[in-house]
Amino acid sequence: MPRKLAAGNWKMNGLRANLAELETLEARHGDAGVDILICPPATLISACEDTPFDIGGQDCHVSESGAHTGDISAEMLADAGASYVLTGHSERRADHGETDAMVATKTQAAYDAGLIAVICIGETLAEREGGTTLTVIDTQLNGSIPEAANAENTVIAYEPVWAIGTGKVPTLEQIGEVHAHIRDRLTNRFSDGSEMRILYGGSVKGSNAAEIFSVAHVDGALVGGASLKADDFSPIITALENS
Ligand code: PEP
């Protein structure tokens, strides 16, 4: 069984004062039986050095260094103390025009810097309603995951775009169908694909976490809004520990 992972994506939220939330989380889950990852804004990564949790960036550039004002390389994230990085989050794909090919190149850059990549994929509402979800997932899996991926350096996050930050959650059957499909594709392509972790993301809360974690091939969650406050993230971690 892949080791479970509760990942929090703070997006463009968080000042130094908010690091107190991590202290509260540490008091409750410092010796959790699952992996806990926090992806704060890059400005806070080095300030997280004392936390027992894994720390990740939210994006990285394809290059190691160079004339790319405002960008951050995977090597810089690692140097600041990160061990993970999100790649291909739907907000990056939408706001910055990131394609599958760019996501694959960023993910390779993450591997080269020794980071674990959490590669995000998921269909839009129009794709879901048009019945093309699994085709979209296949295209994203084929295009976004480098050949060098394995269960140690890669986590897949299935995040339906229409469920992110909306309070709308797919049915358990819909989550189960996509996760089983992803597992099938990973197992066919990678020798350790059965061990590669697959997270669900999109409006996960304390109130729905346990039922989502009961679905086969859901190895954890990528959580946005509910990861900002320890009181909201803690019940999700507990549900994962109990799953
Ligand atoms: C996300 O941004 O990855 C996410 C899942 O957000 P939320 O939990 O707020 O839907």
mmCIF file of C-alpha atoms and ligand atoms in Angstrom:
data_model
loop_
_atom_site.group_PDB
_atom_site.id
_atom_site.type_symbol
_atom_site.label_atom_id
_atom_site.label_comp_id
_atom_site.label_asym_id
_atom_site.label_seq_id
_atom_site.Cartn_x
_atom_site.Cartn_y
_atom_site.Cartn_z
ATOM 1 C CA MET A 1 0.000 0.000 0.000
ATOM 2 C CA PRO A 2 1.396 3.447 -0.865
ATOM 3 C CA ARG A 3 2.138 5.606 2.184
ATOM 4 C CA LYS A 4 -0.678 8.086 2.753
ATOM 5 C CA LEU A 5 -0.131 11.796 2.231
ATOM 6 C CA ALA A 6 -2.058 14.835 3.451
ATOM 7 C CA ALA A 7 -0.877 17.836 1.445
ATOM 8 C CA GLY A 8 -1.839 21.446 2.040
ATOM 9 C CA ASN A 9 -1.553 24.089 -0.687
ATOM 10 C CA TRP A 10 -1.639 27.566 0.832
ATOM 11 C CA LYS A 11 -1.620 29.213 -2.619
ATOM 12 C CA MET A 12 -0.999 32.998 -2.378
ATOM 13 C CA ASN A 13 -1.918 33.087 1.299
ATOM 14 C CA GLY A 14 0.260 33.272 4.354
ATOM 15 C CA LEU A 15 2.473 35.675 6.256
ATOM 16 C CA ARG A 16 4.981 34.805 8.962
ATOM 17 C CA ALA A 17 2.255 35.194 11.580
ATOM 18 C CA ASN A 18 0.366 32.329 9.967
ATOM 19 C CA LEU A 19 3.197 29.912 10.757
ATOM 20 C CA ALA A 20 1.595 29.604 14.190
ATOM 21 C CA GLU A 21 -0.896 27.312 12.446
ATOM 22 C CA LEU A 22 1.951 24.851 11.837
ATOM 23 C CA GLU A 23 2.854 24.886 15.513
ATOM 24 C CA THR A 24 -0.736 23.978 16.361
ATOM 25 C CA LEU A 25 -0.650 21.209 13.750
ATOM 26 C CA GLU A 26 2.639 19.942 15.138
ATOM 27 C CA ALA A 27 1.184 19.688 18.635
ATOM 28 C CA ARG A 28 -1.643 17.533 17.244
ATOM 29 C CA HIS A 29 0.079 15.592 14.457
ATOM 30 C CA GLY A 30 3.813 15.855 15.086
ATOM 31 C CA ASP A 31 4.080 12.059 15.082
ATOM 32 C CA ALA A 32 1.310 11.351 12.595
ATOM 33 C CA GLY A 33 1.123 7.942 10.965
ATOM 34 C CA VAL A 34 0.793 9.603 7.567
ATOM 35 C CA ASP A 35 3.018 11.976 5.621
ATOM 36 C CA ILE A 36 2.096 15.649 5.959
ATOM 37 C CA LEU A 37 3.167 18.184 3.357
ATOM 38 C CA ILE A 38 2.675 21.937 3.515
ATOM 39 C CA CYS A 39 3.163 24.070 0.392
ATOM 40 C CA PRO A 40 3.326 27.650 1.703
ATOM 41 C CA PRO A 41 4.108 30.610 -0.519
ATOM 42 C CA ALA A 42 7.796 30.524 -1.480
ATOM 43 C CA THR A 43 8.477 33.477 0.820
ATOM 44 C CA LEU A 44 7.798 31.246 3.838
ATOM 45 C CA ILE A 45 9.658 28.075 2.861
ATOM 46 C CA SER A 46 12.870 28.844 4.700
ATOM 47 C CA ALA A 47 10.896 30.040 7.742
ATOM 48 C CA CYS A 48 9.428 26.508 7.988
ATOM 49 C CA GLU A 49 12.783 24.887 8.729
ATOM 50 C CA ASP A 50 11.809 23.813 12.248
ATOM 51 C CA THR A 51 8.539 22.133 11.329
ATOM 52 C CA PRO A 52 8.497 18.314 11.315
ATOM 53 C CA PHE A 53 6.326 18.370 8.197
ATOM 54 C CA ASP A 54 7.526 18.119 4.625
ATOM 55 C CA ILE A 55 7.607 21.471 2.851
ATOM 56 C CA GLY A 56 6.941 22.052 -0.819
ATOM 57 C CA GLY A 57 6.918 24.778 -3.416
ATOM 58 C CA GLN A 58 3.820 25.503 -5.473
ATOM 59 C CA ASP A 59 5.589 25.751 -8.837
ATOM 60 C CA CYS A 60 9.095 25.786 -10.278
ATOM 61 C CA HIS A 61 10.715 27.088 -13.430
ATOM 62 C CA VAL A 62 11.964 24.681 -16.090
ATOM 63 C CA SER A 63 15.505 26.073 -15.852
ATOM 64 C CA GLU A 64 18.062 25.863 -13.042
ATOM 65 C CA SER A 65 18.854 29.583 -13.215
ATOM 66 C CA GLY A 66 18.886 32.496 -15.607
ATOM 67 C CA ALA A 67 17.153 35.658 -16.732
ATOM 68 C CA HIS A 68 13.597 34.837 -15.607
ATOM 69 C CA THR A 69 12.500 37.691 -13.387
ATOM 70 C CA GLY A 70 10.146 36.639 -10.644
ATOM 71 C CA ASP A 71 10.540 32.898 -11.220
ATOM 72 C CA ILE A 72 11.958 30.317 -8.840
ATOM 73 C CA SER A 73 13.930 27.225 -9.822
ATOM 74 C CA ALA A 74 13.548 23.778 -8.337
ATOM 75 C CA GLU A 75 17.116 23.993 -7.055
ATOM 76 C CA MET A 76 16.230 27.216 -5.204
ATOM 77 C CA LEU A 77 13.224 25.546 -3.606
ATOM 78 C CA ALA A 78 15.406 22.664 -2.458
ATOM 79 C CA ASP A 79 18.028 25.101 -1.180
ATOM 80 C CA ALA A 80 15.327 26.917 0.844
ATOM 81 C CA GLY A 81 14.297 23.655 2.492
ATOM 82 C CA ALA A 82 11.607 22.195 0.244
ATOM 83 C CA SER A 83 11.480 18.492 -0.544
ATOM 84 C CA TYR A 84 8.380 18.588 -2.764
ATOM 85 C CA VAL A 85 6.943 20.853 -5.453
ATOM 86 C CA LEU A 86 3.499 21.012 -7.051
ATOM 87 C CA THR A 87 3.571 20.976 -10.845
ATOM 88 C CA GLY A 88 0.693 21.605 -13.222
ATOM 89 C CA HIS A 89 -1.791 22.894 -10.683
ATOM 90 C CA SER A 90 -4.919 23.932 -12.612
ATOM 91 C CA GLU A 91 -4.451 27.538 -11.462
ATOM 92 C CA ARG A 92 -0.995 27.516 -13.089
ATOM 93 C CA ARG A 93 -2.406 25.880 -16.198
ATOM 94 C CA ALA A 94 -5.218 28.483 -16.371
ATOM 95 C CA ASP A 95 -3.426 31.637 -15.161
ATOM 96 C CA HIS A 96 -0.059 31.021 -16.834
ATOM 97 C CA GLY A 97 -0.979 28.927 -19.864
ATOM 98 C CA GLU A 98 1.022 25.927 -18.695
ATOM 99 C CA THR A 99 0.753 23.008 -21.093
ATOM 100 C CA ASP A 100 1.298 19.327 -20.386
ATOM 101 C CA ALA A 101 4.700 19.580 -22.072
ATOM 102 C CA MET A 102 5.700 22.458 -19.783
ATOM 103 C CA VAL A 103 4.478 20.533 -16.765
ATOM 104 C CA ALA A 104 6.591 17.540 -17.792
ATOM 105 C CA THR A 105 9.660 19.761 -18.197
ATOM 106 C CA LYS A 106 9.078 21.410 -14.813
ATOM 107 C CA THR A 107 8.613 17.995 -13.259
ATOM 108 C CA GLN A 108 11.922 16.806 -14.728
ATOM 109 C CA ALA A 109 13.536 19.954 -13.308
ATOM 110 C CA ALA A 110 12.096 18.985 -9.929
ATOM 111 C CA TYR A 111 13.611 15.492 -10.177
ATOM 112 C CA ASP A 112 16.958 16.970 -11.188
ATOM 113 C CA ALA A 113 16.904 19.087 -8.013
ATOM 114 C CA GLY A 114 16.026 16.070 -5.874
ATOM 115 C CA LEU A 115 12.442 17.162 -5.259
ATOM 116 C CA ILE A 116 9.337 14.985 -5.233
ATOM 117 C CA ALA A 117 6.816 16.312 -7.751
ATOM 118 C CA VAL A 118 3.088 16.375 -7.083
ATOM 119 C CA ILE A 119 1.740 16.449 -10.640
ATOM 120 C CA CYS A 120 -1.791 17.881 -10.774
ATOM 121 C CA ILE A 121 -4.321 16.812 -13.376
ATOM 122 C CA GLY A 122 -8.096 17.111 -13.699
ATOM 123 C CA GLU A 123 -10.950 17.884 -16.045
ATOM 124 C CA THR A 124 -12.980 21.076 -16.367
ATOM 125 C CA LEU A 125 -16.731 21.132 -15.864
ATOM 126 C CA ALA A 126 -17.302 21.296 -19.629
ATOM 127 C CA GLU A 127 -15.112 18.221 -20.104
ATOM 128 C CA ARG A 128 -16.934 16.369 -17.323
ATOM 129 C CA GLU A 129 -20.328 17.263 -18.766
ATOM 130 C CA GLY A 130 -19.115 16.435 -22.273
ATOM 131 C CA GLY A 131 -18.210 12.919 -21.161
ATOM 132 C CA THR A 132 -14.509 13.276 -21.952
ATOM 133 C CA THR A 133 -13.080 13.109 -18.421
ATOM 134 C CA LEU A 134 -11.083 9.908 -18.862
ATOM 135 C CA THR A 135 -9.751 11.009 -22.248
ATOM 136 C CA VAL A 136 -8.599 14.300 -20.723
ATOM 137 C CA ILE A 137 -6.981 12.426 -17.844
ATOM 138 C CA ASP A 138 -5.141 10.150 -20.293
ATOM 139 C CA THR A 139 -3.842 13.111 -22.269
ATOM 140 C CA GLN A 140 -2.623 14.838 -19.101
ATOM 141 C CA LEU A 141 -1.030 11.662 -17.725
ATOM 142 C CA ASN A 142 0.749 10.944 -20.997
ATOM 143 C CA GLY A 143 1.892 14.525 -21.500
ATOM 144 C CA SER A 144 2.731 15.657 -17.962
ATOM 145 C CA ILE A 145 4.647 12.719 -16.466
ATOM 146 C CA PRO A 146 8.303 12.316 -17.515
ATOM 147 C CA GLU A 147 9.728 8.891 -18.265
ATOM 148 C CA ALA A 148 11.956 9.189 -15.169
ATOM 149 C CA ALA A 149 8.922 9.159 -12.866
ATOM 150 C CA ASN A 150 8.701 6.519 -10.161
ATOM 151 C CA ALA A 151 6.875 5.985 -6.894
ATOM 152 C CA GLU A 152 9.625 7.741 -4.931
ATOM 153 C CA ASN A 153 9.814 10.962 -6.940
ATOM 154 C CA THR A 154 6.206 11.371 -8.083
ATOM 155 C CA VAL A 155 2.747 11.837 -6.603
ATOM 156 C CA ILE A 156 -0.312 12.324 -8.820
ATOM 157 C CA ALA A 157 -3.084 14.662 -7.636
ATOM 158 C CA TYR A 158 -6.440 14.219 -9.330
ATOM 159 C CA GLU A 159 -8.174 17.575 -8.955
ATOM 160 C CA PRO A 160 -11.336 18.180 -10.988
ATOM 161 C CA VAL A 161 -11.055 21.878 -11.868
ATOM 162 C CA TRP A 162 -14.733 22.422 -11.094
ATOM 163 C CA ALA A 163 -14.267 21.114 -7.555
ATOM 164 C CA ILE A 164 -11.382 23.401 -6.592
ATOM 165 C CA GLY A 165 -12.471 26.094 -4.177
ATOM 166 C CA THR A 166 -16.130 25.685 -5.146
ATOM 167 C CA GLY A 167 -17.508 23.442 -2.410
ATOM 168 C CA LYS A 168 -18.623 21.025 -5.151
ATOM 169 C CA VAL A 169 -17.297 17.500 -4.812
ATOM 170 C CA PRO A 170 -17.647 14.630 -7.289
ATOM 171 C CA THR A 171 -19.615 11.605 -6.154
ATOM 172 C CA LEU A 172 -17.589 8.824 -4.578
ATOM 173 C CA GLU A 173 -18.315 6.771 -7.711
ATOM 174 C CA GLN A 174 -16.842 9.503 -9.913
ATOM 175 C CA ILE A 175 -13.738 9.773 -7.722
ATOM 176 C CA GLY A 176 -13.404 5.986 -7.671
ATOM 177 C CA GLU A 177 -13.727 5.706 -11.449
ATOM 178 C CA VAL A 178 -10.993 8.264 -12.133
ATOM 179 C CA HIS A 179 -8.612 6.998 -9.448
ATOM 180 C CA ALA A 180 -8.963 3.394 -10.675
ATOM 181 C CA HIS A 181 -8.331 4.615 -14.204
ATOM 182 C CA ILE A 182 -5.214 6.541 -13.144
ATOM 183 C CA ARG A 183 -3.936 3.513 -11.203
ATOM 184 C CA ASP A 184 -4.435 1.347 -14.272
ATOM 185 C CA ARG A 185 -2.506 3.760 -16.488
ATOM 186 C CA LEU A 186 0.328 4.169 -13.948
ATOM 187 C CA THR A 187 0.648 0.422 -13.489
ATOM 188 C CA ASN A 188 0.794 -0.125 -17.232
ATOM 189 C CA ARG A 189 3.460 2.512 -17.768
ATOM 190 C CA PHE A 190 5.705 2.319 -14.702
ATOM 191 C CA SER A 191 7.126 -0.798 -13.052
ATOM 192 C CA ASP A 192 6.247 0.602 -9.610
ATOM 193 C CA GLY A 193 3.024 2.332 -10.735
ATOM 194 C CA SER A 194 1.028 0.389 -8.163
ATOM 195 C CA GLU A 195 3.013 2.207 -5.454
ATOM 196 C CA MET A 196 2.719 5.717 -6.892
ATOM 197 C CA ARG A 197 0.516 7.807 -4.641
ATOM 198 C CA ILE A 198 -2.698 9.257 -6.074
ATOM 199 C CA LEU A 199 -4.247 12.137 -4.127
ATOM 200 C CA TYR A 200 -7.742 13.514 -4.531
ATOM 201 C CA GLY A 201 -8.091 17.312 -4.427
ATOM 202 C CA GLY A 202 -11.066 19.648 -4.638
ATOM 203 C CA SER A 203 -13.095 20.998 -1.709
ATOM 204 C CA VAL A 204 -11.885 18.375 0.758
ATOM 205 C CA LYS A 205 -13.081 19.246 4.277
ATOM 206 C CA GLY A 206 -13.202 17.574 7.643
ATOM 207 C CA SER A 207 -16.832 16.694 6.957
ATOM 208 C CA ASN A 208 -16.221 14.784 3.711
ATOM 209 C CA ALA A 209 -12.646 13.528 4.146
ATOM 210 C CA ALA A 210 -13.428 10.125 5.666
ATOM 211 C CA GLU A 211 -15.777 9.090 2.869
ATOM 212 C CA ILE A 212 -13.338 10.284 0.204
ATOM 213 C CA PHE A 213 -10.500 8.333 1.859
ATOM 214 C CA SER A 214 -12.676 5.201 1.824
ATOM 215 C CA VAL A 215 -12.535 5.160 -1.995
ATOM 216 C CA ALA A 216 -10.088 2.671 -3.519
ATOM 217 C CA HIS A 217 -6.804 4.143 -4.824
ATOM 218 C CA VAL A 218 -7.251 7.403 -2.908
ATOM 219 C CA ASP A 219 -3.917 7.645 -1.070
ATOM 220 C CA GLY A 220 -4.514 11.050 0.474
ATOM 221 C CA ALA A 221 -5.599 14.557 -0.376
ATOM 222 C CA LEU A 222 -4.322 17.814 -1.788
ATOM 223 C CA VAL A 223 -6.149 20.477 0.183
ATOM 224 C CA GLY A 224 -6.375 24.173 -0.557
ATOM 225 C CA GLY A 225 -8.679 26.335 1.551
ATOM 226 C CA ALA A 226 -9.033 23.869 4.404
ATOM 227 C CA SER A 227 -5.260 23.622 4.870
ATOM 228 C CA LEU A 228 -4.859 27.236 5.962
ATOM 229 C CA LYS A 229 -6.134 26.757 9.505
ATOM 230 C CA ALA A 230 -4.944 23.963 11.775
ATOM 231 C CA ASP A 231 -8.504 23.536 13.059
ATOM 232 C CA ASP A 232 -9.679 22.782 9.499
ATOM 233 C CA PHE A 233 -6.715 20.692 8.330
ATOM 234 C CA SER A 234 -6.409 18.634 11.499
ATOM 235 C CA PRO A 235 -9.678 16.643 11.040
ATOM 236 C CA ILE A 236 -8.626 15.813 7.474
ATOM 237 C CA ILE A 237 -5.297 14.442 8.723
ATOM 238 C CA THR A 238 -7.104 12.472 11.420
ATOM 239 C CA ALA A 239 -9.515 11.018 8.840
ATOM 240 C CA LEU A 240 -6.552 9.944 6.718
ATOM 241 C CA GLU A 241 -4.830 8.349 9.706
ATOM 242 C CA ASN A 242 -8.017 6.431 10.461
ATOM 243 C CA SER A 243 -8.650 5.333 6.875
HETATM 244 C C1 PEP B 1 -6.289 23.034 -4.588
HETATM 245 O O1 PEP B 1 -6.129 24.211 -4.890
HETATM 246 O O2 PEP B 1 -5.429 22.209 -4.900
HETATM 247 C C2 PEP B 1 -7.510 22.669 -3.879
HETATM 248 C C3 PEP B 1 -7.802 21.404 -3.823
HETATM 249 O O3 PEP B 1 -8.243 23.690 -3.342
HETATM 250 P P1 PEP B 1 -9.546 23.539 -2.406
HETATM 251 O O4 PEP B 1 -9.238 22.448 -1.394
HETATM 252 O O5 PEP B 1 -9.709 24.877 -1.778
HETATM 253 O O6 PEP B 1 -10.664 23.134 -3.282
#
